Coordinates of C-alpha atoms in Angstrom, one line a residue:
M1 CA 116.4 -3.4 17.5
E2 CA 116.4 0.3 17.2
G3 CA 115.7 0.0 13.4
A4 CA 112.8 -2.5 13.8
H5 CA 111.3 0.0 16.2
E6 CA 111.7 3.1 14.0
K7 CA 110.1 0.9 10.9
L8 CA 107.1 0.0 13.5
L9 CA 106.8 3.6 14.1
H10 CA 106.9 4.7 10.2
L11 CA 104.2 1.9 9.4
T12 CA 102.1 3.0 12.0
F13 CA 102.4 6.9 10.9
E14 CA 101.7 5.6 7.5
E15 CA 98.4 3.7 8.7
A16 CA 97.2 6.8 10.7
E17 CA 97.7 8.9 7.2
R18 CA 95.9 6.6 5.2
T19 CA 93.0 6.5 7.9
E20 CA 93.0 10.4 8.1
S21 CA 93.1 10.4 4.4
S22 CA 90.0 8.2 3.9
E23 CA 88.0 10.0 6.8
N24 CA 88.8 13.3 4.8
A25 CA 87.6 11.6 1.7
D26 CA 84.5 10.3 3.3
N27 CA 83.9 13.5 4.9
R28 CA 84.1 15.2 1.7
K29 CA 81.9 12.9 -0.1
F30 CA 79.5 13.2 2.9
Q31 CA 79.6 17.3 2.6
S32 CA 78.9 16.9 -1.4
S33 CA 76.0 14.6 -0.8
K34 CA 74.6 16.8 2.1
F35 CA 74.8 19.6 -0.4
M36 CA 73.2 18.1 -3.2
L37 CA 70.3 17.1 -0.8
W38 CA 69.7 20.5 0.3
L39 CA 70.0 22.0 -3.1
Q40 CA 67.1 19.7 -4.4
I41 CA 65.3 20.6 -1.2
F42 CA 65.4 24.1 -2.2
I43 CA 64.5 23.8 -5.9
F44 CA 61.5 21.7 -4.7
T45 CA 60.6 24.4 -2.1
F46 CA 60.6 27.0 -5.0
F47 CA 58.5 25.0 -7.1
V48 CA 56.2 24.6 -4.3
L49 CA 56.0 28.4 -3.5
G50 CA 55.9 29.6 -7.0
G51 CA 53.2 27.0 -8.0
Q52 CA 50.9 27.7 -5.2
A53 CA 51.1 31.3 -5.2
V54 CA 50.4 31.7 -9.1
G55 CA 47.8 28.6 -8.9
T56 CA 45.7 30.1 -6.4
L57 CA 45.5 33.5 -7.9
L58 CA 44.9 32.3 -11.1
G59 CA 41.9 30.0 -9.8
R60 CA 40.6 33.4 -8.3
V61 CA 40.7 35.1 -11.6
Y62 CA 38.9 32.4 -13.5
Y63 CA 36.0 32.8 -11.2
E64 CA 36.0 36.6 -11.0
Q65 CA 36.3 36.7 -14.8
G66 CA 33.2 34.4 -15.5
G67 CA 34.4 31.0 -15.0
K68 CA 31.7 28.7 -13.2
S69 CA 32.8 24.9 -13.7
R70 CA 34.0 23.6 -10.3
W71 CA 35.1 20.2 -12.5
L72 CA 37.2 22.1 -15.1
A73 CA 38.9 24.3 -12.6
T74 CA 39.7 20.9 -10.4
L75 CA 40.9 19.3 -13.9
A76 CA 43.1 22.2 -14.3
Q77 CA 45.0 21.4 -10.9
T78 CA 46.3 18.1 -12.6
A79 CA 46.1 18.5 -16.2
G80 CA 49.4 19.6 -16.5
F81 CA 51.0 16.3 -16.0
P82 CA 52.2 15.9 -19.8
I83 CA 55.0 17.9 -19.2
L84 CA 56.5 15.6 -17.0
L85 CA 56.6 13.0 -19.9
P86 CA 60.0 14.0 -21.1
F87 CA 61.6 13.4 -17.7
I88 CA 60.3 10.1 -17.0
C89 CA 61.3 8.8 -20.6
Y90 CA 64.8 10.2 -20.2
P91 CA 67.1 7.5 -19.1
S92 CA 68.6 8.6 -15.7
P93 CA 72.3 8.0 -14.8
K94 CA 73.1 5.0 -13.2
N95 CA 73.7 5.3 -9.3
H96 CA 75.2 2.6 -7.2
N97 CA 73.5 3.6 -4.1
E98 CA 70.3 4.2 -5.7
D99 CA 70.4 0.9 -7.4
E100 CA 70.5 -0.9 -4.0
L101 CA 67.4 1.0 -2.9
T102 CA 65.5 -0.2 -6.2
T103 CA 66.6 -3.4 -6.4
H104 CA 63.2 -4.9 -5.4
H105 CA 60.6 -3.4 -7.7
P106 CA 56.9 -3.6 -6.8
S107 CA 54.7 -5.4 -9.4
I108 CA 52.9 -3.2 -11.7
F109 CA 49.5 -4.0 -10.0
V110 CA 50.6 -2.8 -6.6
R111 CA 52.3 0.5 -8.4
A112 CA 48.9 1.0 -10.4
S113 CA 47.0 0.3 -7.1
V114 CA 48.5 3.2 -5.2
Y115 CA 48.7 5.5 -7.8
I116 CA 45.0 4.9 -8.6
F117 CA 43.9 5.1 -4.6
L118 CA 46.3 8.3 -4.0
G119 CA 44.8 9.6 -7.2
L120 CA 41.0 9.1 -6.4
F121 CA 42.0 10.6 -2.9
Q122 CA 43.4 13.7 -4.5
V123 CA 40.2 14.2 -6.8
V124 CA 37.9 14.8 -3.5
N125 CA 40.8 17.0 -1.9
S126 CA 41.3 19.2 -5.3
M127 CA 37.3 19.4 -5.5
S128 CA 37.1 20.7 -1.9
F129 CA 39.8 23.1 -2.5
T130 CA 38.2 24.4 -6.0
V131 CA 34.8 24.9 -3.9
G132 CA 36.7 26.7 -0.9
V133 CA 38.5 29.1 -3.2
Q134 CA 35.1 30.0 -4.9
Y135 CA 33.5 30.8 -1.8
L136 CA 36.5 32.5 0.1
P137 CA 38.9 35.5 -0.9
A138 CA 42.3 34.2 -1.7
S139 CA 43.8 35.7 1.4
T140 CA 41.2 33.8 3.8
Y141 CA 41.6 30.6 1.6
S142 CA 45.4 30.5 2.1
L143 CA 45.5 30.9 5.7
I144 CA 42.7 27.9 6.1
S145 CA 44.5 26.0 3.9
G146 CA 47.5 26.3 6.4
T147 CA 45.7 23.8 8.5
Q148 CA 47.6 21.0 6.6
L149 CA 50.4 21.3 8.7
A150 CA 48.3 21.0 11.9
F151 CA 46.6 17.8 10.4
N152 CA 49.9 16.4 8.9
A153 CA 51.8 16.5 12.5
I154 CA 49.0 14.2 13.8
T155 CA 48.8 11.8 10.7
S156 CA 52.9 11.6 10.5
F157 CA 52.8 10.7 13.9
F158 CA 50.6 7.8 13.5
L159 CA 51.4 6.4 10.1
N160 CA 55.2 7.9 9.6
G161 CA 56.5 7.6 13.1
H162 CA 57.4 11.2 13.3
K163 CA 57.8 12.5 16.9
I164 CA 55.8 15.3 18.1
T165 CA 57.8 17.2 20.8
A166 CA 56.3 20.4 22.8
I167 CA 57.6 22.7 20.2
I168 CA 55.8 20.9 17.2
L169 CA 52.6 20.8 19.1
N170 CA 52.9 24.5 20.1
S171 CA 53.3 25.0 16.2
V172 CA 50.2 22.7 15.6
V173 CA 48.0 24.8 18.1
L174 CA 49.2 28.1 16.5
L175 CA 48.6 27.3 13.1
S176 CA 45.0 25.6 14.0
F177 CA 44.0 28.9 15.7
S178 CA 45.7 31.1 12.9
S179 CA 43.4 29.3 10.5
S180 CA 40.2 29.2 12.4
V181 CA 40.1 32.8 13.8
V182 CA 39.3 34.2 10.1
I183 CA 35.7 32.8 10.3
F184 CA 34.7 35.5 12.7
Q185 CA 35.4 38.4 10.4
N186 CA 32.9 39.8 7.8
E187 CA 34.6 39.2 4.4
T188 CA 32.1 41.3 2.2
G189 CA 34.8 43.8 1.7
D190 CA 37.2 41.7 -0.2
S191 CA 35.9 41.0 -3.6
G192 CA 32.3 41.7 -3.8
E193 CA 29.5 40.3 -1.2
I194 CA 30.3 37.2 0.5
S195 CA 27.4 36.0 3.0
Q196 CA 28.2 34.5 6.0
K197 CA 26.4 31.2 4.7
S198 CA 29.0 31.1 1.7
L199 CA 31.9 31.9 4.2
L200 CA 30.9 28.9 6.4
I201 CA 30.8 26.5 3.4
G202 CA 34.0 27.9 2.2
F203 CA 35.6 27.3 5.6
A204 CA 34.2 24.0 6.2
V205 CA 35.2 22.4 2.4
T206 CA 38.9 24.0 2.7
T207 CA 39.3 22.8 6.2
F208 CA 37.9 19.2 4.7
G209 CA 40.5 19.3 2.1
S210 CA 43.1 20.5 4.3
L211 CA 42.5 17.1 6.4
G212 CA 42.4 15.1 3.3
Y213 CA 45.7 16.5 1.9
A214 CA 47.5 16.1 5.1
L215 CA 46.3 12.4 5.3
Q216 CA 47.4 12.0 1.6
F217 CA 50.9 13.3 2.2
S218 CA 51.5 11.0 5.0
L219 CA 50.3 8.0 2.9
T220 CA 52.4 9.4 0.0
E221 CA 55.7 9.2 2.2
L222 CA 54.6 5.7 3.5
A223 CA 54.3 4.5 -0.2
F224 CA 57.9 6.1 -0.9
Q225 CA 59.2 4.2 2.2
K226 CA 57.6 0.8 2.3
V227 CA 56.3 0.5 -1.4
F228 CA 58.4 2.0 -3.9
K229 CA 61.5 1.8 -1.5
S230 CA 62.9 4.7 -3.5
N231 CA 63.5 8.4 -3.2
T232 CA 65.0 9.2 -6.5
L233 CA 64.2 12.3 -8.6
K234 CA 62.6 10.1 -11.2
Q235 CA 60.5 8.3 -8.8
V236 CA 59.3 11.6 -7.7
M237 CA 58.4 12.5 -11.4
K238 CA 56.6 9.4 -11.8
M239 CA 54.5 9.6 -8.8
S240 CA 53.7 13.1 -9.8
F241 CA 52.9 12.1 -13.2
F242 CA 50.6 9.0 -12.6
I243 CA 48.7 10.5 -9.9
G244 CA 48.1 13.4 -12.2
F245 CA 47.1 11.1 -14.9
F246 CA 44.5 9.2 -12.9
V247 CA 43.2 12.4 -11.2
T248 CA 42.7 14.1 -14.6
I249 CA 40.9 11.0 -15.9
A250 CA 38.5 11.0 -12.8
S251 CA 38.0 14.9 -13.4
L252 CA 37.1 14.1 -17.0
I253 CA 34.5 11.7 -16.3
G254 CA 33.0 13.7 -13.4
L255 CA 32.9 16.8 -16.1
F256 CA 31.0 14.7 -18.6
A257 CA 29.0 12.7 -16.0
S258 CA 27.7 15.8 -14.6
G259 CA 26.8 17.4 -17.9
N260 CA 28.9 20.2 -16.8
W261 CA 30.7 20.1 -20.2
R262 CA 27.6 21.4 -22.2
D263 CA 27.9 24.8 -20.5
L264 CA 31.6 25.3 -21.4
E265 CA 30.9 26.7 -24.9
K266 CA 28.8 29.6 -23.1
E267 CA 31.2 30.1 -20.4
I268 CA 34.1 30.7 -22.8
G269 CA 32.1 32.9 -24.9
E270 CA 31.0 35.0 -21.7
Y271 CA 34.6 35.2 -20.3
R272 CA 34.8 38.7 -19.6
T273 CA 38.5 39.2 -20.8
G274 CA 38.1 37.1 -24.0
K275 CA 38.8 33.3 -25.3
S276 CA 42.5 33.7 -25.4
S277 CA 42.7 34.9 -21.8
Y278 CA 40.2 32.0 -20.8
F279 CA 42.6 29.1 -22.2
I280 CA 45.9 30.9 -21.1
N281 CA 44.4 31.3 -17.7
L282 CA 43.8 27.3 -17.7
I283 CA 47.1 26.3 -19.2
C284 CA 49.1 28.7 -17.0
T285 CA 46.9 27.0 -13.8
A286 CA 47.7 23.5 -15.1
I287 CA 51.3 24.3 -15.3
S288 CA 51.6 25.9 -11.9
W289 CA 49.9 23.4 -9.9
Q290 CA 52.1 20.6 -11.8
L291 CA 55.3 22.3 -10.5
Y292 CA 53.6 22.8 -7.0
A293 CA 52.7 18.8 -7.1
V294 CA 56.3 18.0 -8.1
G295 CA 57.7 20.1 -5.5
S296 CA 55.3 18.8 -2.8
F297 CA 56.2 15.0 -3.6
G298 CA 59.9 15.9 -3.8
L299 CA 60.0 17.3 -0.4
V300 CA 58.1 14.3 0.9
S301 CA 60.5 11.9 -0.7
K302 CA 63.8 14.2 0.1
A303 CA 62.7 15.1 3.8
S304 CA 59.2 14.4 5.1
S305 CA 55.7 14.7 4.6
L306 CA 55.6 17.0 7.5
F307 CA 58.6 19.3 6.1
S308 CA 56.7 19.5 2.8
N309 CA 53.6 20.9 4.8
V310 CA 55.7 23.4 6.5
I311 CA 56.7 24.8 3.0
I312 CA 53.2 24.6 1.9
N313 CA 51.7 26.4 4.9
F314 CA 54.9 29.1 4.5
G315 CA 53.3 29.6 0.8
G316 CA 50.1 30.1 2.5
S317 CA 51.7 33.2 4.0
I318 CA 52.9 34.5 0.9
V319 CA 49.9 34.5 -1.1
P320 CA 47.9 37.0 0.5
I321 CA 50.7 39.5 -0.2
F322 CA 50.3 38.8 -4.0
A323 CA 46.4 38.6 -3.5
M324 CA 46.7 42.5 -2.1
V325 CA 48.9 43.3 -5.1
F326 CA 47.2 41.9 -8.1
L327 CA 43.6 41.0 -6.9
K328 CA 43.0 44.3 -4.8
D329 CA 42.0 42.0 -1.7
R330 CA 42.1 43.6 1.7
I331 CA 44.4 43.0 4.5
T332 CA 42.4 43.5 7.8
G333 CA 43.9 43.5 11.4
L334 CA 42.3 40.0 11.9
K335 CA 44.0 38.6 8.9
V336 CA 47.0 40.3 10.0
F337 CA 47.0 38.7 13.4
S338 CA 45.9 35.4 11.6
L339 CA 49.1 35.8 9.7
L340 CA 51.6 36.5 12.6
L341 CA 50.3 33.6 14.4
G342 CA 50.8 31.2 11.3
L343 CA 54.4 32.7 11.0
W344 CA 55.2 32.0 14.6
G345 CA 53.9 28.4 14.5
Y346 CA 55.9 28.1 11.3
A347 CA 59.1 29.4 13.0
S348 CA 58.5 26.9 16.1
Y349 CA 58.5 24.2 13.6
I350 CA 61.9 25.2 11.9
Y351 CA 63.4 25.8 15.3
Q352 CA 62.5 22.2 16.1
H353 CA 64.1 21.2 12.8
Y354 CA 67.3 22.9 13.9
L355 CA 67.2 21.1 17.2
D356 CA 67.1 17.8 15.6
D357 CA 69.9 18.7 13.1
L358 CA 71.9 19.8 16.0
E359 CA 71.3 16.4 18.1
A360 CA 72.1 14.6 15.0
K361 CA 75.7 16.4 14.5
N362 CA 76.4 15.9 18.2
S363 CA 75.5 12.3 17.8
E364 CA 78.1 11.9 14.7
I365 CA 80.7 13.6 16.9
K366 CA 80.4 11.4 19.6
A367 CA 80.4 8.3 17.4
S368 CA 83.4 9.7 15.7
D369 CA 85.3 10.2 19.1
N370 CA 84.4 6.6 20.3
Q371 CA 86.0 5.5 16.9
D372 CA 89.4 7.4 17.6
D373 CA 89.3 6.0 21.1
D374 CA 89.4 2.4 19.9
F375 CA 92.0 3.1 17.4

């Protein structure tokens, strides 16, 4: 009888060890998966911040050195899509979990419709930002474009089901006021004479572009979730490539239909720093904005459209610093005040993200404790 009892205890102990070993393995796998997720988010964040800063400053330099074509500047924002071709053609490694998510592929017609719709939507948004950066100093333009986060908080609530807490609402109000307050400042001291009329035009079109991009990002997240049902790196590359392709085609049509292409030869010849500098500027602009696009789509797929716009807004806070260093923009007291409000709004959202993570961890601990009690 005692031997049978000892044997039962031994089997129970072995079963407990196997269960603990399995739990440890699952925990290590979970930690590794979480590390890879945050590593990808970090890389995409670097692409967004770097691409946004360089692309914005180069766009400003293009106009300051004699560039005049809005269609060409819009084209440069998406023409870098061919650099993604090797990544799309390269066969991705098989992953069991990803295969499960991508078992049911949408038809070519559905995929093409999504790419074309989002692409044409981006043409309008890109043209809005192109006009905005022409009429506004780089620092002011970046601060106004930060309203993407405010608008996206609303669109993501209705389209993506993201909650709006008191902290996020606080962030939205702060960022909206941060971006709007700069219209009351006379900008004539930054980069040549800028009239009040030009300032208002730049403010209006940049705000419209921010609203359009907020809606586009929410629709992109919806496409990842409901249409493609995949958030793999290759799908991110495909999204960026095909949208860039269709936007480039639309921009080329606009360039030739408007007759703007006839002035390009004269524009190149009159470019103050020379032809080589002209083409280098456009090539670097295209590459910068393509990295920005990959990063922003990547953050939408791996986190959310709202998280992506938080990083974009943070990038808007960095650009004025580079504009001050490289373009000699003057940072006034009102801009500093607006910038601080923007950073406060950004910090509010990050704090909400921290609270959400903390709540998720507590839920996991409670679920694990309940399983132990059942055992």
